[in-house]
DNA sequence: CCTAGCACTCTTTTTTCTCGATTGCTAAAT
DNA sequence: ATTTAGCAATCGAGAAAAAAGAGTGCTAGG
């Protein structure tokens, strides 16, 4: 158990180190506390023995360890109030009704990346509640058609479809059959339904049924995919812990990794903080993430920065966004 | 005028420097040529006086100047044959008929960025030949509608539209009027036509005409925008000329600059090479670009890398892509 | 016109030295 | 039983010095 004074010292070291990124010495602390530097040093030694602080070399000041950050985050962190500018900037995005949710998320996290200098990740998945509303087809050339898929919650996707030697009438017949048979189907069940309910029927009524079926099947499998975007990558360059080209390469490649989101995703619905080795992205970063869920979409938003991160601010910004969109 | 031997030496220095990024000394050259290092040194001095070579310090080997690269590109560069792997990789993209042209471009330049370690830029603009084929509207909630715009060449765009207190009937009436009046209009003339031909008509027949007109106007103005993407940014990190965090910041911010494409675009239709100060992006890079034009799209594709760039390879890769997409 | 030889220049790398910050420990003070 | 003052010891950062190496320009002779 930590004494009140130890907690105070730990907190001051974390806050100071987050601000200045330089190991914190006993002098700086004892100025603010009413005791001598020797006393502080003794306490620091104890905190180090408990694994909450570290030294960069034998005679350096102290730096919080991952465990130290963890203790700070769990016990010492104070809530942060968004300031007017932050709220104002974010509201311009939330109030723009022309935007789809995925755009709202991207833009608001762009803002957050801007004001915090961290990097954001958005994973947006269409909710299973989306049901097929209609498909339509527009011929572009004799062999290419555009298929437009619309769901009842307002998602629109389109894809080129190639068919060879199929008359437009046959295509239209197929479209009508598909519309008749699977309108109202949740998007993640379309593939199955297409195979077991639509395929037999068009096999019966449509001439080049095989080619048409395959073409539509391809279109629908492509459409239900997830959408991941990483915002504010360049902010990585601003942090001195990454002030080294080979480390930069490393981090950038991890941010571009297709599996990035799998390293972040998790079922938990709160705001979660993964410090250093607690996350799977990179041991030198902290990931703060939360999931969101609306009637139309669900997904994850995350902020990635150095372990020396402005924890309270990021947590509260994420919380604000989550509440706004779920809202 | 350069002698044959001088041209040879210049070419060897450029090729060697492109390969190894180290100033080239007389010894390396005289091994390949049948003459002593002193002779080579004399020639190098002449080339330096002509401004084709530079030294990094008094007693260093030589490095090509911008003028040197220019001479190489204009007079000495040999054509490069794409190898099988390159052709194969690119063909998988060109043969994928499900993709729209803009996706084809993005993916093929991703491949090029991958194999060359440079960064690519794609600007894709819908051709003016695109004519409005139809618009349709899908209600999502009582106040939000999705507007889908389709052109005869197969472009599909959609946008959310917000209207308040407008009945669906009025919306449908408006859609029908718009379709009747402006189907067939080239996309870049839609805004004007909307204002002068549609506005008066709906003002007459539709109740909340002002709100509806404004909503549709917003949708259409958003839709005709250009589409720029930058591919393979991380490759910047691979080049030793940018092996410095502050230079990296600089270049990355230039690649993210909204005006990037204006610094590259130009009317000329060949493959153009802008070395160092010849381009407006950054004096330390070379930009190789070309324009393309198909019946549906037009735009620019460009490769950005250090001045010490694999000129012949990049030129021929770009040329290959251009020919493929222009058909 | 070409080349061998050599002094000179400048970078790179290694080594040495100094300075300052901060610590841990001990002994005295509260 | 804490707290504090004092002090030697440790280590990093940075400056200065030294050594090694690569390449040049120039001169004189082939």
XYZ file of C-alpha atoms (C1' of nucleotides) in Angstrom:
714
model
C 0.000 0.000 0.000
C 1.211 3.468 -0.824
C 1.182 6.277 1.707
C -0.483 9.526 0.804
C 2.902 11.146 0.360
C 4.130 8.396 -1.907
C 1.046 8.737 -4.048
C 1.632 12.431 -4.229
C 5.194 11.994 -5.312
C 4.294 9.374 -7.902
C 1.586 11.586 -9.286
C 3.886 14.563 -9.508
C 6.521 12.540 -11.294
C 4.045 11.164 -13.803
C 2.506 14.553 -14.502
C 5.867 16.235 -14.755
C 7.306 13.557 -16.991
C 4.291 13.635 -19.289
C 4.765 17.350 -19.601
C 8.531 17.600 -20.095
C 9.746 14.139 -21.032
C 12.812 14.482 -18.853
C 13.622 12.232 -15.914
C 12.370 13.914 -12.759
C 14.824 14.562 -9.948
C 14.216 14.857 -6.235
C 14.870 18.586 -6.212
C 11.935 19.454 -8.411
C 9.623 17.479 -6.157
C 10.888 18.766 -2.838
C 10.329 22.330 -4.010
C 6.628 21.658 -4.266
C 6.412 19.427 -1.227
C 7.391 20.589 2.231
C 10.322 18.352 2.823
C 13.936 17.977 1.867
C 15.274 16.345 -1.249
C 16.733 13.537 0.850
C 13.296 12.608 2.111
C 11.972 12.607 -1.399
C 14.857 10.446 -2.488
C 14.058 7.927 0.178
C 10.454 7.763 -0.962
C 11.517 7.511 -4.568
C 13.682 4.569 -3.660
C 10.725 2.858 -2.119
C 8.574 3.587 -5.158
C 11.309 2.164 -7.333
C 11.476 -0.971 -5.213
C 7.744 -1.369 -5.704
C 8.349 -1.175 -9.451
C 6.494 2.066 -9.989
C 9.494 4.147 -10.969
C 12.611 3.529 -13.002
C 15.962 5.140 -13.587
C 17.482 5.588 -17.034
C 20.932 5.161 -15.525
C 22.438 4.920 -12.047
C 22.423 8.588 -11.244
C 19.490 9.866 -13.252
C 16.165 11.199 -12.114
C 13.146 8.920 -12.114
C 10.776 7.973 -14.901
C 7.447 6.208 -14.389
C 7.469 2.527 -15.223
C 4.531 0.912 -16.987
C 3.340 -0.160 -13.590
C 3.708 3.440 -12.442
C 1.560 4.727 -15.268
C -0.917 1.993 -14.526
C -1.136 3.048 -10.876
C -1.554 6.650 -11.960
C -4.292 5.806 -14.401
C -6.144 3.574 -11.959
C -5.839 5.666 -8.821
C -4.472 9.133 -9.273
C -5.696 10.558 -12.555
C -8.100 13.460 -12.295
C -10.976 14.030 -14.686
C -10.331 16.500 -17.465
C -12.902 19.006 -18.605
C -13.005 19.600 -22.340
C -12.370 23.250 -23.046
C -14.575 25.424 -25.210
C -12.416 25.234 -28.266
C -12.366 21.467 -28.213
C -16.106 21.250 -27.812
C -16.677 23.820 -30.516
C -14.459 22.104 -33.061
C -16.058 18.743 -32.451
C -19.575 20.116 -32.578
C -19.114 21.473 -36.092
C -18.639 17.870 -37.153
C -21.464 16.391 -35.125
C -23.851 19.034 -36.376
C -23.134 18.377 -40.036
C -26.052 16.214 -41.022
C -24.788 15.645 -44.542
C -22.128 13.326 -43.179
C -22.432 9.615 -42.704
C -21.438 8.246 -39.345
C -18.152 6.925 -40.674
C -17.270 10.400 -41.920
C -18.264 11.920 -38.622
C -15.948 9.542 -36.841
C -13.092 10.161 -39.191
C -13.401 13.880 -38.965
C -13.794 14.048 -35.248
C -10.774 11.852 -34.722
C -8.882 14.003 -37.170
C -9.660 16.893 -34.861
C -8.553 14.945 -31.834
C -5.335 13.941 -33.540
C -4.784 17.548 -34.407
C -5.272 18.952 -30.960
C -3.535 16.176 -29.044
C -0.750 15.250 -31.482
C -1.581 11.598 -31.211
C -2.684 9.130 -33.849
C -6.213 7.750 -34.132
C -7.704 4.602 -35.504
C -11.324 4.135 -36.535
C -12.922 0.825 -37.252
C -16.404 1.145 -38.608
C -18.585 -1.852 -39.280
C -22.074 -1.774 -40.597
C -24.459 -2.975 -37.996
C -26.202 -6.265 -38.592
C -29.410 -4.332 -38.336
C -28.871 -3.074 -41.856
C -31.281 -4.871 -44.095
C -31.207 -4.930 -47.833
C -33.586 -2.360 -49.193
C -33.012 -2.768 -52.879
C -30.459 -3.436 -55.509
C -30.372 -1.787 -58.865
C -28.198 -2.136 -61.895
C -26.961 0.434 -64.358
C -25.375 -0.745 -67.573
C -22.150 1.040 -68.422
C -20.997 -0.913 -71.422
C -22.053 -4.162 -72.995
C -20.028 -6.084 -70.447
C -19.805 -3.890 -67.384
C -22.697 -3.089 -65.124
C -22.764 -1.091 -61.941
C -24.653 -2.716 -59.130
C -25.965 -0.402 -56.435
C -26.952 -1.852 -53.110
C -28.980 0.180 -50.644
C -29.905 -0.784 -47.083
C -32.848 0.449 -45.077
C -30.545 2.413 -42.763
C -29.143 4.348 -45.655
C -25.956 2.592 -46.645
C -25.150 2.717 -50.283
C -22.446 0.672 -51.908
C -21.687 0.068 -55.502
C -19.433 -2.213 -57.461
C -18.665 -2.929 -61.029
C -19.857 -6.275 -62.277
C -18.617 -7.983 -65.385
C -20.773 -10.310 -67.413
C -20.085 -11.582 -70.866
C -22.647 -12.201 -73.525
C -25.598 -11.730 -71.225
C -28.552 -9.751 -72.476
C -29.843 -6.863 -70.458
C -33.186 -8.562 -70.155
C -31.650 -11.495 -68.378
C -29.869 -9.147 -66.025
C -33.048 -7.289 -65.250
C -34.883 -10.508 -64.652
C -32.183 -11.550 -62.190
C -32.290 -8.227 -60.408
C -36.029 -8.485 -60.037
C -35.739 -11.998 -58.655
C -33.062 -10.973 -56.183
C -35.101 -8.015 -55.061
C -38.207 -10.127 -54.656
C -36.416 -12.833 -52.745
C -34.003 -11.139 -50.413
C -35.133 -7.611 -49.720
C -35.261 -7.266 -45.942
C -32.384 -9.647 -45.326
C -29.761 -8.462 -42.848
C -26.576 -7.733 -44.750
C -24.500 -10.394 -43.094
C -26.971 -13.064 -44.111
C -27.167 -12.088 -47.733
C -24.438 -14.392 -48.952
C -26.083 -17.425 -47.452
C -29.493 -16.485 -48.660
C -28.155 -15.812 -52.116
C -26.702 -19.264 -52.287
C -29.582 -21.271 -50.919
C -32.646 -19.348 -51.949
C -31.729 -17.277 -54.956
C -29.418 -19.615 -56.811
C -32.000 -22.378 -57.366
C -34.604 -19.911 -58.557
C -32.478 -18.090 -61.073
C -31.109 -21.406 -62.242
C -34.643 -22.138 -63.269
C -35.646 -18.880 -64.898
C -32.496 -17.189 -66.131
C -30.370 -18.235 -69.063
C -26.751 -17.508 -68.112
C -27.576 -18.108 -64.482
C -24.177 -19.365 -63.473
C -22.293 -16.316 -64.666
C -24.868 -13.941 -63.261
C -25.016 -15.699 -59.931
C -21.253 -15.605 -59.579
C -21.098 -11.965 -60.526
C -23.692 -10.980 -57.941
C -22.157 -13.217 -55.335
C -18.835 -11.438 -55.769
C -20.506 -8.088 -55.439
C -22.209 -8.980 -52.195
C -19.206 -10.587 -50.551
C -17.149 -7.498 -51.208
C -19.749 -5.235 -49.775
C -19.993 -6.359 -46.187
C -16.404 -5.596 -45.345
C -15.052 -3.582 -42.475
C -13.612 -0.174 -42.850
C -10.456 0.793 -40.973
C -8.719 4.115 -41.166
C -5.740 5.588 -39.399
C -5.741 9.313 -38.871
C -2.878 11.635 -37.964
C -0.021 9.271 -38.622
C 2.386 12.140 -38.996
C 1.894 13.012 -35.369
C 4.163 10.120 -34.555
C 6.981 12.352 -35.699
C 6.254 14.865 -32.983
C 7.135 12.701 -30.013
C 10.691 12.490 -28.857
C 10.381 8.842 -27.902
C 10.165 8.132 -31.616
C 12.879 10.543 -32.604
C 14.834 7.945 -34.480
C 14.371 6.843 -38.032
C 14.471 3.126 -37.405
C 11.916 3.388 -34.613
C 9.772 5.487 -36.928
C 9.926 2.830 -39.615
C 8.882 0.299 -37.071
C 5.916 2.259 -35.780
C 4.737 3.385 -39.194
C 4.798 -0.140 -40.482
C 2.778 -1.270 -37.496
C 0.214 1.444 -38.142
C -0.082 0.283 -41.735
C -0.314 -3.335 -40.796
C -3.557 -4.871 -41.926
C -3.872 -6.545 -38.563
C -3.596 -3.317 -36.643
C -7.202 -3.319 -35.691
C -7.122 -6.888 -34.470
C -4.418 -5.776 -32.100
C -6.759 -3.186 -30.691
C -10.214 -4.635 -30.852
C -11.696 -6.256 -27.807
C -15.175 -6.964 -26.627
C -15.089 -4.716 -23.592
C -17.243 -1.671 -23.897
C -15.671 0.837 -21.512
C -12.814 3.119 -22.239
C -9.760 0.932 -22.020
C -6.158 1.899 -21.562
C -3.354 -0.383 -22.645
C 0.025 0.855 -21.551
C 3.185 -0.380 -23.265
C 3.366 -4.144 -23.085
C -0.294 -4.287 -22.184
C -1.122 -3.689 -25.835
C -0.313 -5.752 -28.884
C 0.537 -2.876 -31.192
C 3.955 -1.857 -29.892
C 5.552 -1.969 -26.437
C 6.505 1.692 -26.656
C 3.013 3.058 -27.164
C -0.150 3.372 -25.196
C -3.484 2.586 -26.794
C -6.649 4.101 -25.430
C -9.753 2.727 -27.023
C -13.467 2.347 -26.746
C -16.187 0.651 -28.707
C -19.298 2.351 -29.944
C -22.587 1.092 -31.155
C -25.464 2.895 -32.782
C -28.489 1.597 -34.552
C -26.609 1.718 -37.852
C -22.982 1.037 -37.094
C -20.676 -0.343 -34.542
C -16.947 -0.259 -34.182
C -13.927 0.889 -32.312
C -12.152 4.180 -31.949
C -8.680 4.307 -30.528
C -5.940 6.805 -29.835
C -2.315 5.754 -30.031
C 0.530 7.740 -28.571
C 3.684 7.355 -26.530
C 3.345 5.850 -23.068
C 4.034 9.347 -21.848
C 0.553 10.264 -22.953
C -1.892 12.849 -21.769
C -4.094 10.183 -20.256
C -6.854 12.194 -18.684
C -7.351 14.388 -21.712
C -7.496 11.545 -24.193
C -9.831 9.488 -22.052
C -12.245 12.350 -21.762
C -12.098 13.275 -25.420
C -12.861 9.705 -26.418
C -15.642 9.548 -23.912
C -17.131 12.705 -25.316
C -17.113 11.366 -28.855
C -18.568 8.071 -27.799
C -21.417 9.786 -26.000
C -22.088 12.117 -28.896
C -22.391 9.419 -31.498
C -24.272 6.986 -29.338
C -26.329 9.698 -28.309
C 29.592 19.734 -75.768
C 30.605 16.621 -73.900
C 33.049 14.117 -75.321
C 32.056 10.474 -75.487
C 34.332 9.720 -72.564
C 32.883 12.496 -70.466
C 29.405 11.239 -71.144
C 30.509 7.792 -70.123
C 31.970 9.035 -66.896
C 28.929 11.126 -66.083
C 26.664 8.209 -66.766
C 28.718 5.886 -64.604
C 28.709 8.357 -61.762
C 24.958 8.869 -61.961
C 24.242 5.156 -62.135
C 26.650 4.355 -59.363
C 25.368 7.118 -57.128
C 21.787 6.087 -57.694
C 22.742 2.608 -56.647
C 24.906 3.284 -53.604
C 24.217 6.847 -52.530
C 27.864 7.469 -51.823
C 29.994 10.097 -53.562
C 31.806 8.409 -56.416
C 35.586 8.614 -56.506
C 37.915 8.460 -59.464
C 39.213 5.047 -58.532
C 35.927 3.284 -58.992
C 35.547 4.780 -62.439
C 39.076 4.109 -63.652
C 38.689 0.437 -62.796
C 35.911 0.149 -65.355
C 37.431 2.511 -67.887
C 40.828 1.891 -69.424
C 42.627 4.842 -68.033
C 44.261 6.004 -64.851
C 42.520 7.665 -61.944
C 44.340 10.899 -62.710
C 42.782 11.038 -66.147
C 39.375 10.429 -64.676
C 40.005 13.151 -62.147
C 40.782 15.598 -64.898
C 37.573 14.749 -66.694
C 35.630 14.986 -63.481
C 37.012 18.443 -62.940
C 35.775 19.477 -66.344
C 32.349 17.992 -65.681
C 32.280 19.879 -62.418
C 33.169 23.113 -64.172
C 30.254 22.514 -66.526
C 28.007 22.199 -63.479
C 27.176 18.551 -64.008
C 28.914 17.228 -60.935
C 29.369 18.455 -57.403
C 31.528 17.686 -54.431
C 30.177 17.373 -50.920
C 33.440 18.780 -49.590
C 36.875 19.666 -50.958
C 38.271 16.199 -51.061
C 35.221 14.052 -51.570
C 34.130 12.017 -54.545
C 31.617 13.461 -56.961
C 27.856 13.547 -56.828
C 25.609 14.448 -59.773
C 24.158 17.951 -59.643
C 20.593 18.602 -60.720
C 21.989 19.634 -64.047
C 23.896 16.349 -64.119
C 20.770 14.326 -63.538
C 19.045 16.386 -66.171
C 21.760 15.636 -68.709
C 21.553 11.970 -67.807
C 17.808 11.884 -68.183
C 17.822 13.775 -71.455
C 20.761 12.105 -73.143
C 22.147 9.069 -71.432
C 19.327 7.117 -69.865
C 18.625 3.738 -71.413
C 15.163 2.282 -71.744
C 14.186 -0.169 -69.072
C 12.274 -3.342 -69.800
C 9.716 -4.279 -67.197
C 10.504 -7.685 -65.823
C 8.019 -10.535 -65.653
C 7.227 -10.097 -62.013
C 6.389 -6.446 -62.468
C 4.169 -7.138 -65.442
C 2.486 -9.993 -63.664
C 1.715 -8.020 -60.532
C 0.301 -5.119 -62.494
C -1.760 -7.334 -64.737
C -3.650 -8.860 -61.822
C -4.953 -5.370 -61.183
C -5.711 -4.459 -64.763
C -7.539 -7.713 -65.290
C -9.825 -7.236 -62.323
C -12.949 -5.962 -64.001
C -14.771 -5.432 -60.731
C -12.623 -2.415 -60.032
C -13.363 1.129 -61.016
C -10.653 3.012 -62.793
C -9.759 4.987 -59.692
C -9.233 1.741 -57.790
C -7.173 0.330 -60.595
C -4.951 3.370 -60.463
C -4.600 3.270 -56.735
C -3.755 -0.365 -56.657
C -1.319 -0.286 -59.505
C 0.507 2.641 -57.981
C 0.532 0.810 -54.682
C 2.345 -1.953 -56.483
C 4.758 0.484 -58.023
C 5.418 2.105 -54.674
C 6.045 -1.312 -53.250
C 8.511 -2.468 -55.825
C 10.339 0.812 -56.251
C 10.225 2.178 -52.694
C 8.983 5.523 -53.903
C 5.781 7.368 -53.152
C 2.931 7.790 -55.621
C 0.222 10.324 -56.116
C -2.992 9.769 -58.027
C -5.350 12.495 -59.061
C -8.527 11.180 -60.565
C -11.151 13.459 -62.001
C -14.373 12.401 -63.552
C -14.375 13.241 -67.197
C -16.757 15.935 -68.364
C -18.225 13.305 -70.613
C -20.062 11.898 -67.630
C -23.680 12.794 -67.969
C -26.306 12.505 -65.318
C -28.224 9.294 -65.790
C -30.570 9.471 -62.860
C -30.902 10.452 -59.277
C -32.830 8.536 -56.700
C -33.624 9.092 -53.083
C -33.913 6.657 -50.207
C -35.467 7.839 -46.965
C -33.493 6.823 -43.908
C -35.339 8.667 -41.219
C -37.956 11.373 -41.216
C -35.295 14.007 -41.733
C -32.438 12.263 -43.478
C -32.536 11.020 -47.032
C -29.820 9.408 -49.077
C -29.464 10.815 -52.544
C -27.854 8.551 -55.113
C -26.488 10.045 -58.276
C -25.582 7.851 -61.220
C -23.906 8.904 -64.465
C -24.122 7.189 -67.807
C -20.494 6.099 -67.576
C -21.138 4.292 -64.364
C -20.168 6.662 -61.611
C -22.183 6.372 -58.467
C -22.055 8.842 -55.630
C -24.256 9.237 -52.649
C -24.699 11.778 -49.941
C -26.918 12.295 -46.983
C -29.419 15.090 -47.327
C -31.219 16.721 -44.474
C -34.665 18.214 -44.840
C -36.999 19.239 -42.102
C -40.734 18.923 -42.167
C -40.912 17.982 -45.814
C -43.248 15.224 -46.835
C -41.948 12.319 -48.837
C -44.355 13.175 -51.614
C -42.813 16.574 -52.062
C -39.386 14.991 -52.166
C -40.462 12.509 -54.778
C -42.042 15.221 -56.847
C -38.766 17.134 -56.753
C -36.751 14.087 -57.710
C -39.034 13.461 -60.654
C -38.711 17.049 -61.794
C -34.933 16.979 -61.500
C -34.763 13.746 -63.420
C -37.035 15.055 -66.129
C -35.178 18.298 -66.476
C -31.507 17.522 -66.203
C -30.885 13.904 -67.093
C -28.217 13.936 -69.772
C -26.489 17.007 -68.431
C -22.682 16.765 -68.172
C -21.752 16.654 -64.495
C -19.865 19.894 -64.475
C -22.867 21.764 -65.805
C -25.337 20.405 -63.304
C -24.970 23.168 -60.759
C -25.719 25.846 -63.315
C -28.623 23.964 -64.782
C -30.015 23.293 -61.341
C -30.022 26.953 -60.572
C -31.441 28.325 -63.792
C -33.716 25.596 -65.032
C -34.757 23.513 -62.068
C -35.099 26.155 -59.398
C -37.872 28.118 -61.155
C -39.830 24.964 -61.894
C -39.789 23.487 -58.440
C -40.510 26.898 -57.017
C -43.763 26.632 -58.890
C -44.780 23.069 -58.127
C -43.165 22.075 -54.850
C -44.124 23.308 -51.409
C -40.887 23.595 -49.430
C -39.012 24.365 -52.586
C -36.351 26.522 -50.991
C -35.219 23.922 -48.510
C -35.297 21.141 -51.066
C -33.482 23.160 -53.673
C -30.726 24.035 -51.225
C -30.384 20.461 -50.076
C -30.030 19.146 -53.597
C -27.710 21.944 -54.559
C -25.392 20.999 -51.700
C -25.427 17.400 -52.761
C -24.475 18.177 -56.326
C -21.719 20.628 -55.501
C -20.070 18.107 -53.233
C -20.193 15.432 -55.847
C -18.113 16.860 -58.640
C -14.939 17.102 -56.627
C -11.537 15.725 -57.453
C -10.046 12.753 -55.793
C -6.406 12.790 -54.723
C -4.598 10.019 -52.968
C -1.034 9.513 -51.899
C 0.244 5.969 -51.822
C 3.323 4.537 -50.140
C 4.176 7.462 -47.928
C 6.209 5.273 -45.616
C 8.667 4.655 -48.396
C 10.036 8.093 -47.675
C 11.621 6.543 -44.618
C 13.673 4.188 -46.731
C 15.828 6.782 -48.406
C 18.931 7.987 -46.700
C 18.539 11.516 -48.033
C 15.586 11.800 -45.675
C 17.271 10.065 -42.789
C 16.584 12.878 -40.390
C 13.500 13.476 -38.377
C 13.092 17.148 -39.181
C 13.461 16.511 -42.916
C 10.919 13.722 -42.577
C 8.462 16.053 -40.904
C 8.960 18.487 -43.714
C 8.409 15.976 -46.502
C 5.480 14.277 -44.820
C 3.744 17.557 -44.312
C 4.273 18.417 -47.950
C 2.781 15.101 -48.999
C -0.238 15.805 -46.847
C -0.607 19.324 -48.107
C -3.921 19.862 -49.798
C -2.135 21.714 -52.565
C 0.207 18.854 -53.320
C -1.489 18.043 -56.554
C -1.418 21.603 -57.767
C 2.322 21.446 -57.365
C 2.423 18.486 -59.706
C -0.316 18.999 -62.239
C 0.507 20.450 -65.593
C -1.093 20.362 -68.980
C 1.668 18.500 -70.766
C 0.754 14.979 -71.723
C 4.096 13.195 -71.954
C 5.985 11.651 -69.121
C 7.628 14.557 -67.368
C 10.540 14.569 -65.011
C 11.061 17.383 -62.553
C 14.354 17.129 -60.760
C 14.916 18.953 -57.488
C 14.266 22.645 -57.924
C 12.466 21.941 -61.166
C 9.452 20.841 -59.142
C 7.329 22.742 -56.703
C 6.917 20.000 -54.139
C 10.332 19.994 -52.493
C 13.821 20.815 -53.777
C 15.171 17.514 -52.494
C 12.841 15.279 -54.464
C 12.244 14.351 -58.046
C 8.718 14.124 -59.403
C 7.988 11.990 -62.416
C 4.470 12.403 -63.684
C 2.145 11.845 -66.563
C -1.440 12.619 -67.345
C -3.953 10.090 -68.492
C -7.294 10.373 -70.155
C -9.918 7.779 -70.851
C -13.480 8.126 -71.916
C -14.572 8.166 -68.283
C -11.800 9.781 -66.312
C -8.790 11.923 -66.597
C -6.079 12.800 -64.186
C -2.467 12.623 -63.194
C -0.261 9.923 -61.799
C 3.061 10.809 -60.295
C 5.952 9.159 -58.522
C 7.928 11.065 -55.946
C 11.333 9.998 -54.705
C 14.758 11.361 -53.913
C 16.646 13.036 -56.742
C 18.780 9.939 -56.666
C 15.941 8.079 -58.269
C 15.798 5.070 -60.509
C 14.798 7.234 -63.452
C 14.588 4.737 -66.256
C 12.634 2.226 -64.266
C 10.082 4.712 -62.974
C 9.594 6.300 -66.376
C 8.884 2.961 -67.946
C 6.594 1.769 -65.199
C 4.537 4.946 -65.470
C 4.464 4.621 -69.211
C 3.241 1.069 -68.918
C 0.406 2.039 -66.614
C -0.600 4.942 -68.778
C -0.762 2.736 -71.860
C -2.715 0.071 -70.036
C -5.405 2.342 -68.753
C -5.688 4.409 -71.878
C -6.099 1.135 -73.655
C 47.461 13.799 -73.967
C 48.035 10.526 -70.206
C 49.797 8.928 -65.711
C 52.561 8.218 -61.405
C 53.448 10.288 -57.190
C 52.732 13.105 -53.327
C 51.217 16.753 -50.282
C 46.960 18.464 -48.684
C 42.137 18.639 -47.252
C 38.281 17.152 -45.171
C 35.276 13.487 -43.027
C 34.693 9.839 -39.870
C 35.717 7.446 -35.953
C 37.778 6.913 -31.631
C 39.557 8.575 -27.484
C 40.000 11.610 -23.757
C 38.431 15.142 -20.758
C 35.425 18.126 -18.332
C 31.032 19.630 -16.484
C 26.851 19.135 -14.191
C 23.029 16.706 -12.499
C 21.513 13.383 -9.376
C 21.940 9.673 -6.637
C 22.833 6.651 -2.243
C 24.736 6.616 2.077
C 26.093 8.180 6.639
C 25.725 10.739 10.562
C 23.559 14.294 12.953
C 19.210 16.774 14.114
C 14.390 16.924 15.140
C 11.499 7.039 14.363
C 11.675 10.373 10.885
C 13.821 13.819 8.581
C 17.686 16.362 6.951
C 22.337 18.021 5.701
C 26.519 16.879 3.634
C 29.438 14.418 0.587
C 31.625 10.993 -2.382
C 30.429 8.359 -6.412
C 28.206 7.529 -10.889
C 26.913 8.452 -15.321
C 25.607 11.142 -19.561
C 26.266 14.872 -22.632
C 29.172 17.479 -24.983
C 33.710 19.539 -26.278
C 38.253 18.852 -27.727
C 41.940 16.225 -29.447
C 43.890 12.603 -32.013
C 44.175 9.134 -35.437
C 42.805 6.866 -39.685
C 41.230 6.928 -44.365
C 39.501 8.351 -48.660
C 39.954 11.315 -52.339
C 41.551 15.404 -54.479
C 44.669 18.815 -57.159
C 48.921 19.601 -58.881
C 53.412 18.775 -60.790
C 56.589 16.588 -63.539
C 57.811 13.106 -66.512
C 56.405 9.478 -70.087
